XYZ file of C-alpha atoms in Angstrom:
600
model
C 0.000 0.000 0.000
C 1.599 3.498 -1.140
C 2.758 4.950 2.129
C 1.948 9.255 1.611
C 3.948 11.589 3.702
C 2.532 15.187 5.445
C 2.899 17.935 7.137
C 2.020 17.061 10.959
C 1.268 21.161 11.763
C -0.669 21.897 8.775
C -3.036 18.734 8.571
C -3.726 19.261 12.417
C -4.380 22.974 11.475
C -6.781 21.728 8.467
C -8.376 19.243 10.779
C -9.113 22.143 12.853
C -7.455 20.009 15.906
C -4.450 18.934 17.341
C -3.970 15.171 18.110
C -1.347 13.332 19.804
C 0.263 10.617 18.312
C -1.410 8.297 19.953
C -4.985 10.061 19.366
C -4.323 10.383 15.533
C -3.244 6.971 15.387
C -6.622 6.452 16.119
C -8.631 8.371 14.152
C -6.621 6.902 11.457
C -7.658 3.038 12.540
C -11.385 4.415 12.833
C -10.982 5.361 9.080
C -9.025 2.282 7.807
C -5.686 4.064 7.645
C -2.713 3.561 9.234
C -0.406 5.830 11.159
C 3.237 4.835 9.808
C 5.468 7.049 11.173
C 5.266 10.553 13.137
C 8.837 12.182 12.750
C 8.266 14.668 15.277
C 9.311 11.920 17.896
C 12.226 11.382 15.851
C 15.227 13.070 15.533
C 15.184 15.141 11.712
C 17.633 16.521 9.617
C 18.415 20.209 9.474
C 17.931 21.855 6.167
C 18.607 25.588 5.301
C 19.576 26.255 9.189
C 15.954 24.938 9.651
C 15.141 21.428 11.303
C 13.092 19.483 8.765
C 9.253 20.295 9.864
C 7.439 16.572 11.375
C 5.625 14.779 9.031
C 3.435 11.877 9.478
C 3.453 9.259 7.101
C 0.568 7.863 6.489
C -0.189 4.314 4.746
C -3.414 4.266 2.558
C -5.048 1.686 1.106
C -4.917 0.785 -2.373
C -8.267 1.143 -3.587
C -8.231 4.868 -2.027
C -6.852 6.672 -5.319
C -8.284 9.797 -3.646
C -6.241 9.747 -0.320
C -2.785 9.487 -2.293
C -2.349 13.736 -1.231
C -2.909 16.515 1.582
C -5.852 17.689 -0.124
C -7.449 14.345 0.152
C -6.550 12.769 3.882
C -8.007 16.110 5.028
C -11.016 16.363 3.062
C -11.912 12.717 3.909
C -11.108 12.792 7.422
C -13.069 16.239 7.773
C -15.665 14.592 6.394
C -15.275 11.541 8.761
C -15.891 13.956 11.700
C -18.816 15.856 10.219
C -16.487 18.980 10.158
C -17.161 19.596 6.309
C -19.973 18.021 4.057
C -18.938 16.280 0.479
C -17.954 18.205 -1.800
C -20.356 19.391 -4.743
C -18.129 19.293 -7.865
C -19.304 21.255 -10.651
C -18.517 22.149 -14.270
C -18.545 25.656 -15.362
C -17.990 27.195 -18.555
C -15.463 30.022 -18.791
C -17.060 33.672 -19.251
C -16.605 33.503 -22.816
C -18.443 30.679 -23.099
C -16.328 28.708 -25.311
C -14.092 25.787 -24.056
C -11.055 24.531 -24.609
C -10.672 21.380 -27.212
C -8.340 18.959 -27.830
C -8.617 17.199 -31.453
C -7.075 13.780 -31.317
C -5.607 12.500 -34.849
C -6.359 8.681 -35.924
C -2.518 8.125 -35.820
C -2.947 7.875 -32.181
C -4.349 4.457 -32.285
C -0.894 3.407 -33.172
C 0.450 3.979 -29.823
C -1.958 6.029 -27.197
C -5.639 6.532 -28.343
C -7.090 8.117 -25.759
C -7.103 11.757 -24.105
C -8.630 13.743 -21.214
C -8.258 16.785 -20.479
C -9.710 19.674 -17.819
C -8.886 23.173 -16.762
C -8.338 24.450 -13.632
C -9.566 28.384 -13.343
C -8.024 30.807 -11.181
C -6.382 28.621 -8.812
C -4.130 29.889 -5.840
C -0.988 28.025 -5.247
C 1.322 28.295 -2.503
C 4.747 26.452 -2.280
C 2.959 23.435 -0.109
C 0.154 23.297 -2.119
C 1.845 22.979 -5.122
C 4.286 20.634 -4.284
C 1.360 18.402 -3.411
C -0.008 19.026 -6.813
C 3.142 17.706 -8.689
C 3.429 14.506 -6.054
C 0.043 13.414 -6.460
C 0.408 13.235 -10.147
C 3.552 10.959 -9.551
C 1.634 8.785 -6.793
C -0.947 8.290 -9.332
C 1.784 7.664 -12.063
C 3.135 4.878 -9.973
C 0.067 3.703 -8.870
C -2.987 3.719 -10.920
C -1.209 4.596 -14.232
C 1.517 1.773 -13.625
C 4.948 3.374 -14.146
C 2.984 5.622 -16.608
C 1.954 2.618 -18.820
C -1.546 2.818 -18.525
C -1.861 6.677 -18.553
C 0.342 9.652 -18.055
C -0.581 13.267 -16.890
C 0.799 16.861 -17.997
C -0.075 20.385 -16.874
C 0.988 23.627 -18.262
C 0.246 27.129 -17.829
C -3.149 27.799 -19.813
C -1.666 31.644 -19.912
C 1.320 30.538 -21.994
C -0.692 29.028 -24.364
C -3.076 29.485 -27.303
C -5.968 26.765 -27.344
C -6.976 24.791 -29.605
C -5.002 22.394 -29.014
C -4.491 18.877 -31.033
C -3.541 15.361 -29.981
C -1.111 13.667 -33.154
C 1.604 10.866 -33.441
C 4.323 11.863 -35.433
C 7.914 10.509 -36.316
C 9.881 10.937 -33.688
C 12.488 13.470 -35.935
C 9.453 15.542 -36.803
C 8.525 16.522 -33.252
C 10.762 19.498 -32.171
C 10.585 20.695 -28.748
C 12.401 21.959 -25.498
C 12.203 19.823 -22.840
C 11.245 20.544 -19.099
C 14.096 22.707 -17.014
C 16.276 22.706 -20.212
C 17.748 25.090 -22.564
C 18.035 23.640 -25.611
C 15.762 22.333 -28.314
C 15.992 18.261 -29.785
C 13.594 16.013 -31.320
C 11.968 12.676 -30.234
C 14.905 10.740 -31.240
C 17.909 13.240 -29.800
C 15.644 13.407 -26.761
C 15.869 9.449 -26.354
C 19.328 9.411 -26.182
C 19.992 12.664 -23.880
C 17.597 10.919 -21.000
C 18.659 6.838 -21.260
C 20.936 7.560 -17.942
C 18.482 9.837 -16.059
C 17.291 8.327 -13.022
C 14.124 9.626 -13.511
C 12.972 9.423 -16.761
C 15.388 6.808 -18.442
C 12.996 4.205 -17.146
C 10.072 4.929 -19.116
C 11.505 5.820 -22.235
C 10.826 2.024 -23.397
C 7.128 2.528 -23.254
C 7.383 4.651 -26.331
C 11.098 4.369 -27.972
C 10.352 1.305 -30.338
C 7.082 2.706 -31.886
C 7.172 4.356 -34.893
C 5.911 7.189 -33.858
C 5.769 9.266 -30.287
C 2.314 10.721 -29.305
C 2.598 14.977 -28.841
C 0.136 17.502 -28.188
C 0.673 20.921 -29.839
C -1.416 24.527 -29.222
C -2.777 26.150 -32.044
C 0.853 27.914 -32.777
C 2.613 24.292 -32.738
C 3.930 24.829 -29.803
C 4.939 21.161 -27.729
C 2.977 21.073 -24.577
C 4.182 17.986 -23.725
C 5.761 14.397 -24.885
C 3.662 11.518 -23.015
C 4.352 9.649 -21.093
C 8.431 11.022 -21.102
C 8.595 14.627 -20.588
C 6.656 17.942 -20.644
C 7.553 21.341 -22.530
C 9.380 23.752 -21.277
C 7.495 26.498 -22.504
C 3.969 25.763 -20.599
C 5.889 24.522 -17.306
C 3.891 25.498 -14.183
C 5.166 27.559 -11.027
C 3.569 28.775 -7.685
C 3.047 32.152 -9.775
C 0.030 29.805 -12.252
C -3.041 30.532 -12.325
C -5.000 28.706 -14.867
C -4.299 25.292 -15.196
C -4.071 23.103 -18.419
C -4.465 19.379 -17.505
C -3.786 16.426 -20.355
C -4.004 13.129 -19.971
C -3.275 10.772 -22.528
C -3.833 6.816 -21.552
C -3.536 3.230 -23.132
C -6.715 2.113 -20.482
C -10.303 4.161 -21.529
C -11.581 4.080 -18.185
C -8.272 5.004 -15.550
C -7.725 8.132 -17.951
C -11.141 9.832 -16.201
C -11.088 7.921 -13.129
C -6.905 9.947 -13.130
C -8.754 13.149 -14.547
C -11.311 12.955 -11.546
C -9.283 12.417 -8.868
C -6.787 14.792 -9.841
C -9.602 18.169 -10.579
C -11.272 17.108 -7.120
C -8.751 17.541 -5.006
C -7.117 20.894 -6.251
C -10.540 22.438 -7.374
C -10.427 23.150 -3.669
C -8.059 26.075 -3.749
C -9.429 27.621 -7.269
C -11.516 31.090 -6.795
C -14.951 29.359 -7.377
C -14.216 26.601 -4.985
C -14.811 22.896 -6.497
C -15.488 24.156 -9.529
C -13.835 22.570 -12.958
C -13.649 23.915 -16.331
C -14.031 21.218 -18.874
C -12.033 20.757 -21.970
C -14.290 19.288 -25.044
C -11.994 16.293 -26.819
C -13.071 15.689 -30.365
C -12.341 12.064 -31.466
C -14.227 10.932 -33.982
C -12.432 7.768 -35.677
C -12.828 5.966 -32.488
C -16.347 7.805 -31.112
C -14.596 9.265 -28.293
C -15.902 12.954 -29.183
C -16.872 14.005 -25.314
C -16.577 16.495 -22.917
C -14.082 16.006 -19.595
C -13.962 15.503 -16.752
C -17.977 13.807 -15.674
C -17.989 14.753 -12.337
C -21.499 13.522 -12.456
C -21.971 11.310 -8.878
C -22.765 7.753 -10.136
C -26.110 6.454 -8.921
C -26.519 2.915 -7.329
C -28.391 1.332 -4.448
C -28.058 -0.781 -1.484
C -30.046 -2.938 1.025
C -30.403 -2.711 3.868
C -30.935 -6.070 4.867
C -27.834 -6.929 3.160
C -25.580 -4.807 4.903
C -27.363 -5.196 8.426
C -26.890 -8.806 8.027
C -23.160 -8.633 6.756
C -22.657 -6.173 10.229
C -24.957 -7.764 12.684
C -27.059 -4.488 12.763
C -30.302 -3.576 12.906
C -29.992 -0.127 11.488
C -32.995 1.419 9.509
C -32.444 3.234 6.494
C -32.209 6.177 7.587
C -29.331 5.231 9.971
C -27.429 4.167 7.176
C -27.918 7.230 5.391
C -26.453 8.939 8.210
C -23.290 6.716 8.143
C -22.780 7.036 4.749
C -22.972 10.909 4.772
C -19.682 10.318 6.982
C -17.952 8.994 4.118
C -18.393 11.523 1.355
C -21.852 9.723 0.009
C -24.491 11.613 -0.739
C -27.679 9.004 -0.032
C -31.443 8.928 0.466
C -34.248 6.083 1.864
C -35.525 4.676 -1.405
C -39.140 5.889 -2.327
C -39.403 2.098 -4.199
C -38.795 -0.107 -0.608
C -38.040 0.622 2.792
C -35.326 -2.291 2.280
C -33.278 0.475 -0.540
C -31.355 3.136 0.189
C -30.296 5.432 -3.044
C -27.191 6.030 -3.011
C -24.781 8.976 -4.982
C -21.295 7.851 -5.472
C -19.147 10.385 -6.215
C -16.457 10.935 -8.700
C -13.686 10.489 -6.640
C -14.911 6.873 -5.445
C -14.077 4.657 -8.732
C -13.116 1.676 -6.282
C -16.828 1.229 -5.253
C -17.629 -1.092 -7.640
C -20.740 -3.494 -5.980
C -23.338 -2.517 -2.528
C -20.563 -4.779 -0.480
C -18.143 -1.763 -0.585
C -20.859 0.477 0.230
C -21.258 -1.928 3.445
C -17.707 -1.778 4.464
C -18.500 1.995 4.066
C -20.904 1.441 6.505
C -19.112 -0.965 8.629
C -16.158 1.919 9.037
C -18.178 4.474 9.674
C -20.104 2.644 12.432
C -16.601 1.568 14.078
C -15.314 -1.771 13.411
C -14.876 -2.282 17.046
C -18.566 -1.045 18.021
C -19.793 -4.037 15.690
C -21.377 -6.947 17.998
C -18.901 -9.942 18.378
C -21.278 -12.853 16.951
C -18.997 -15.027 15.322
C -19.622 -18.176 15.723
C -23.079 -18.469 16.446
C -24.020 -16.165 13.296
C -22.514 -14.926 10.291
C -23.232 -13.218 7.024
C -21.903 -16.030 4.653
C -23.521 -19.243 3.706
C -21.440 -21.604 5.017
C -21.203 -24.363 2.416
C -19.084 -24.610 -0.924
C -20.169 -23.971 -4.760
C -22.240 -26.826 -6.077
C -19.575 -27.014 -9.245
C -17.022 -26.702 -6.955
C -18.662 -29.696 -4.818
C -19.055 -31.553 -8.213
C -15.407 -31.127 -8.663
C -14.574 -32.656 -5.599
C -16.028 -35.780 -5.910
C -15.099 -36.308 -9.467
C -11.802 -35.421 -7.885
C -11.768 -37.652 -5.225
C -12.538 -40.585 -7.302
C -9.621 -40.274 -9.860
C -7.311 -40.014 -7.328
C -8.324 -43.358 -5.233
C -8.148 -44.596 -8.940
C -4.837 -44.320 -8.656
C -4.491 -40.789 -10.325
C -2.260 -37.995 -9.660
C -3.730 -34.648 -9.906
C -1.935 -31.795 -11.457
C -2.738 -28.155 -11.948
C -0.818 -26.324 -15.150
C -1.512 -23.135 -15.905
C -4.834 -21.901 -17.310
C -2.536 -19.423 -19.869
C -0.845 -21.633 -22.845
C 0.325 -20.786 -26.592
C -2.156 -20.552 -29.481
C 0.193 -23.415 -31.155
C -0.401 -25.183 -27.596
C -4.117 -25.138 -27.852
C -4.939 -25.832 -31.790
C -2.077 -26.323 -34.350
C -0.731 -28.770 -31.983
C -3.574 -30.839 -31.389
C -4.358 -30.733 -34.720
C -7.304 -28.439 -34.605
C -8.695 -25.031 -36.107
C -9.147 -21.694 -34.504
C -11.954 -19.637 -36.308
C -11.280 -16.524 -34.461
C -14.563 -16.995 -32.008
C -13.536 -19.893 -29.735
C -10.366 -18.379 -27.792
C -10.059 -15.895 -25.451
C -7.107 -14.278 -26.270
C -4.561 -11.856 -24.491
C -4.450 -8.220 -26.348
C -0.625 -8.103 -25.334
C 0.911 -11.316 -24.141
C 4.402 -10.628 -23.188
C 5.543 -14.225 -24.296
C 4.347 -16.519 -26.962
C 4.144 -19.065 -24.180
C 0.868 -16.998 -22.839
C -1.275 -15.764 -25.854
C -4.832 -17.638 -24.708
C -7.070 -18.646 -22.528
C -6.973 -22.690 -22.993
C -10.172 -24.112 -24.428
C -8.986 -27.732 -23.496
C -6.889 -29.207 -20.506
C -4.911 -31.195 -22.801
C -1.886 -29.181 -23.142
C -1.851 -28.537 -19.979
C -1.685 -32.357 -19.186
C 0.610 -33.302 -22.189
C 3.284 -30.373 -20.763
C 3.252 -31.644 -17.672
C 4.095 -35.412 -18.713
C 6.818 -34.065 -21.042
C 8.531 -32.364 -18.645
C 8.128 -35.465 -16.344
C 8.762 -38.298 -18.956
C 11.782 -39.143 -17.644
C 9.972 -40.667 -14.750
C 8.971 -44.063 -14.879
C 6.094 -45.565 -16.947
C 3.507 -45.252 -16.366
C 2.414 -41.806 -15.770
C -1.108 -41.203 -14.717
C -2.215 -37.705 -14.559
C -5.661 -35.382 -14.283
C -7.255 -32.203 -13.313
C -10.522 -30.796 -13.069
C -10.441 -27.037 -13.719
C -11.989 -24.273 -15.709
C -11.656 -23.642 -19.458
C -12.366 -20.631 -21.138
C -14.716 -19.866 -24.504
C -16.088 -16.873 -25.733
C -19.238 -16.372 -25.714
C -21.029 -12.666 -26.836
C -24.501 -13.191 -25.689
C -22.935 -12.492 -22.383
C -22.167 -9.498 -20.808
C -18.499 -10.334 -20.587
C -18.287 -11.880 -23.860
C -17.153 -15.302 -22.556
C -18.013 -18.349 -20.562
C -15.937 -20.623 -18.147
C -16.984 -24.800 -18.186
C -15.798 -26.876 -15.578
C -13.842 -29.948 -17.529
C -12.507 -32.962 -16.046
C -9.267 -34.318 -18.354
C -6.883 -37.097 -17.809
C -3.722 -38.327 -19.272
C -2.528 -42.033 -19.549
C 1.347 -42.300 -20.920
C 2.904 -46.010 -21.437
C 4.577 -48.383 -23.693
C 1.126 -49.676 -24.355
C -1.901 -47.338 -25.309
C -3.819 -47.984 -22.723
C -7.181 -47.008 -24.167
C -9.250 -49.203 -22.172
C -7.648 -47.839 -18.652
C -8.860 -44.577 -19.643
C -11.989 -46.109 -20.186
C -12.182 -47.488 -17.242
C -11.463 -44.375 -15.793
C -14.276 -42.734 -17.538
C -16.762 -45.531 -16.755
C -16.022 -45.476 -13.129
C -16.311 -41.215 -12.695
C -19.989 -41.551 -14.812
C -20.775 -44.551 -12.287
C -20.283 -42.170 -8.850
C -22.056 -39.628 -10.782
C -24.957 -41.525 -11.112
C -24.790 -42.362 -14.937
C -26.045 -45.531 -16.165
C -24.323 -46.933 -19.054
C -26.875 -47.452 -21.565
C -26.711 -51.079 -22.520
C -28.029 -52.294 -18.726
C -24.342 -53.372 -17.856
C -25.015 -56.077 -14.584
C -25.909 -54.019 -11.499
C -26.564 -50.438 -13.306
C -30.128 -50.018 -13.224
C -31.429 -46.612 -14.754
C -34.666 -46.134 -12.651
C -31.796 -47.072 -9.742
C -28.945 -45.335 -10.077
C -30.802 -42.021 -11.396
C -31.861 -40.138 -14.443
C -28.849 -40.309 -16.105
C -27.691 -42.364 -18.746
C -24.162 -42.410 -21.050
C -23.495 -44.267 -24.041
C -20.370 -43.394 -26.508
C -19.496 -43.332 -29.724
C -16.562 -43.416 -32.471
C -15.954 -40.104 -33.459
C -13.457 -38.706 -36.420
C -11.457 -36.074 -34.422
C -7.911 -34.908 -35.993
C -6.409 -34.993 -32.326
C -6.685 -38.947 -31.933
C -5.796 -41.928 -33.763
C -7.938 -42.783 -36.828
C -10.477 -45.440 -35.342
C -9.701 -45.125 -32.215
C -11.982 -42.148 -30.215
C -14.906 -42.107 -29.213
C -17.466 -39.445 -28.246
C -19.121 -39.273 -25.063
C -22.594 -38.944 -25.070
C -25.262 -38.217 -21.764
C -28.796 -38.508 -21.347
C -29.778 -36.529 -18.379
C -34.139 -35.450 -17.522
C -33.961 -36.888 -21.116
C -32.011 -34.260 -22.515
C -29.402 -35.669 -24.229
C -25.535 -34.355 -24.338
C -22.452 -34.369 -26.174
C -20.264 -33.639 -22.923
C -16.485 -35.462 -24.356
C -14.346 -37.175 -25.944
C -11.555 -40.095 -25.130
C -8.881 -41.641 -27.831
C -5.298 -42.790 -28.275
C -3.797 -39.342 -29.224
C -2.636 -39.006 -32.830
C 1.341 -39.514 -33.691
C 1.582 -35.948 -34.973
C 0.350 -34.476 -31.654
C 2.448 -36.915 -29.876
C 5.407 -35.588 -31.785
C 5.182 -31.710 -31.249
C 4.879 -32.604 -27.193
C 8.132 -34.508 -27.813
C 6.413 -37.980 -25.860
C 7.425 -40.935 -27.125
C 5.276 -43.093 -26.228
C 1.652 -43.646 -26.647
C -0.710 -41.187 -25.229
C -4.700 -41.781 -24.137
C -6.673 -38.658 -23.310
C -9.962 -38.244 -21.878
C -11.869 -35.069 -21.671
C -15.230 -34.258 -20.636
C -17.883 -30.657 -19.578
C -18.799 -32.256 -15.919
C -21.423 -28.949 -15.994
C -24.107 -30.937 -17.665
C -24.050 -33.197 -14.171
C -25.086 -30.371 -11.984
């Protein structure tokens, strides 16, 4: 968890109270943060004739994007104590009337496509408050916008420049500019070389250096405002002496460039002459339907029960308790008018981690006091107590091929495209695979759609072992799927592996026989002692099948008859030479593989 450092005097002066350590420590518990380090019990270093001023570092939790500056510990914890009420962030148009834009080129899509972008009117910085400014924009670069991959920020001086301004990727020896705190003027490729030793910048030159072209943002005079996600110009760079604020954010990831954009207006719209208000900046992007005005500071709307979170706490709060609690921390929420059981509840902008109504009862939970809540456990709880019925499914099926004589084994769910098609001998049309947008090794491109490689690694790299090797596993597989919401689907298969000097079809036969017998599955010729109307509604039967991955003649589907609807849940087979050779096994290979879903 990022650990953020402050000034002990001036957040006890914006708290309107001064704590001891002790004390603060906590207020910060009763707020789910934790009190690090308070240097003015420590011995500090003497700067300028001056002895460093105490600071208390403070650790925040990661989901808190908000609470990564001054501005924001003291805002929240102000709000905590019903010393301030939540902010009400709103837009407003500059007295001409017309905003800023930012046009973003097509080329973009080649290396950074999107872009945010706000203003900040008439703000007032001091030295404190604007050395917060430039370290929240780092915490959130190492943070949220991972080392800047994911997003990058820049802010200039509005005065020193002349809007409209235009998003473009050019080659890197077209883009001119003079970089921040220097003197003289290079392009994108001189620029590369002068900062590959800088401590602070040579490390995310590599996000950028190999494209063909560098993303840059230019005014309506071609001046550089900035490089992203390297460097900013030197000719917009901000001081204490700024008063209107340019803010550009340019981002690989759609939705952390606005939740960066949010965060980022919220907490410094505090010290601009309109307090918490925002200028937007109006981003035209039409090749990619992006065309929108930013920041939204709208508050998103959700709701809650209140059943739900009484019975994760142990409460018996009415609605209009919860309200109350909530009101502590920064919601703004109502009693439903639809049930007494609903409370309505405004999230607001700065909040992207509240994602589902169990964060809003944590919410709840914190601002009630974790150590008011009744101490229940073990006579009642809030969960259920009892596992998944797949995951019970898997257990038994589990359970049984290992007092077969099986040895479980769990690859990875990732594998090569190769891994999971070519190599068994079978086609990808594009909509079966889930597949990674940027795998950083060919070893990891999919999602697997069969636990076959998986199984057929694992005996390879174990083949020098003795014969024979008996392996399974009963995971997920992955397919997608866009009549979902998600666009994919997970089935619970059960797979096994039999590798000897002899085939040994009819052991994995057996295996499959006896897993369909504890699940209640009659085989479908009668056999002695399997009765239908006895053993259940569930009947199997199997037939040969022509599938490229096994042995001409020798596979077989399996098919299930369960409430008389009737299945096509697997396959088993002696494994075909080809797919034997590209695993490098050198002996005879029988596979089964089956959907145990249909058995639930």
């Amino acid at each position: 968890m990022p650990t953020i450092a402050v000034d002990r005097e001036g957040l006890f002066e914006a708290l309107g109270q001064r704590y001891t350590t002790e004390q603060f420590d906590e207020l910060c518990f009763e707020f789910g943060l934790e009190l690090d380090e308070d240097t003015s019990n420590s011995d500090r270093p003497i700067v300028n004739g001056k002895q460093e001023p105490a600071q208390l570092k403070i650790e925040i939790p990661a989901n808190r994007y908000d609470m990564l500056c001054f501005e924001g510990i003291a805002l929240m914890l102000n709000i905590f104590r019903s010393n301030k009420t939540t902010p009400n962030y709103r837009l407003v148009a500059p007295r001409d009337g017309e905003l800023q834009t930012i046009t973003v080129h097509e080329e973009t899509s080649r290396i950074r496509p999107y872009v945010s972008g706000a203003v900040l009117r008439n703000i007032h910085f001091t030295q404190e408050r604007y050395d917060s400014f430039i370290a929240l924009q780092d915490k959130l670069h190492q943070n949220l916008a991972r080392q800047r991959t994911l997003v990058s920020i820049g802010t200039h001086d509005l005065d020193t420049l002349h809007g409209p301004f235009t998003y473009e990727a050019l080659p890197p020896e077209q883009i001119d500019f003079v970089p921040l705190n220097q003197a003289k003027k290079m392009n994108g490729a001189e620029l590369m070389r002068f900062y590959e030793n800088d401590k602070h910048l040579g490390r995310y030159l590599n996000i950028i250096r190999d494209s063909p072209v560098y993303p840059v943002i230019f005014d309506s005079k071609r001046t550089v405002c900035s490089l992203p996600p390297i460097i900013n110009g030197d000719h917009s760079k901000i001081s204490t002496k700024t008063k209107n604020v340019f803010i550009e954010i340019t981002a690989l990831d759609k939705t952390k460039v606005e939740i960066v954009n949010n965060i980022l207006v919220a907490m410094f719209s505090q010290y601009t002459e309109e307090q918490f208000t925002v200028e937007p900046v109006k981003i035209f992007s039409k090749h990619n339907h992006e065309t929108r005005e930013t920041p939204d500071l709208t508050p998103r709307e959700t709701q809650a029960e209140v059943s739900y979170i009484n019975d994760c706490c142990g409460l018996f709060l009415s609605a209009e308790d919860i309200c109350k609690l909530l009101t502590r921390m920064s919601y703004h929420v109502s009693p439903s008018k639809s049930s007494p059981n609903i409370v309505d509840v405004h999230i607001p902008p700065t909040r992207a981690d509240v994602l589902h109504q169990c964060d809003i009862m944590e919410d709840v939970a914190i601002a009630y006091g974790f150590n008011n809540l009744p101490r229940s456990f073990p006579t009642k709880s809030g969960t259920i107590a009892q596992p998944l019925m797949i995951n019970k499914l898997s257990d038994i099926v589990r359970l049984e091929a290992a007092m077969a004589g099986w040895s479980e084994v769990m690859p990875l769910i990732l594998c090569s495209h190769d891994e999971n098609f070519a190599w068994l001998n079978r086609k990808d049309d594009g909509n079966i695979a889930v597949k990674l947008a940027n795998p950083k090794t060919a070893e990891y491109q999919v999602v697997r759609t069969s636990l076959l490689p998986g199984l057929l690694k694992t005996i390879r790299e174990n083949k020098h072992h003795s014969v024979p090797i008996k392996v399974f596993e009963v995971s997920d597989v992955a397919f997608k799927d866009s009549s979902l919401e998600r666009k994919s689907r997970n089935e619970r298969h059960f797979a096994a592996a039999w590798y000897s000097k002899t085939s040994g079809f009819e052991v994995v036969h057996g295996l499959m026989d006896r897993i369909l017998l504890m699940l209640k599955s009659a085989f479908i010729t009668s056999e002695e002692g399997l009765d239908g109307k006895d053993v259940g509604e569930s009947e199997y039967w199997i037939e040969e099948v022509d599938d490229p991955t096994f042995f001409p003649g020798h596979a077989a589907a399996i098919h299930v008859r369960v409430s008389g609807k009737e299945h096509i849940i697997g396959v088993f087979g002696i494994l075909h030479p080809s797919v034997l050779d590209k695993y490098e096994l050198r002996y005879p290979v029988s596979t089964l593989e089956m959907n145990i879903e249909v058995f639930l």
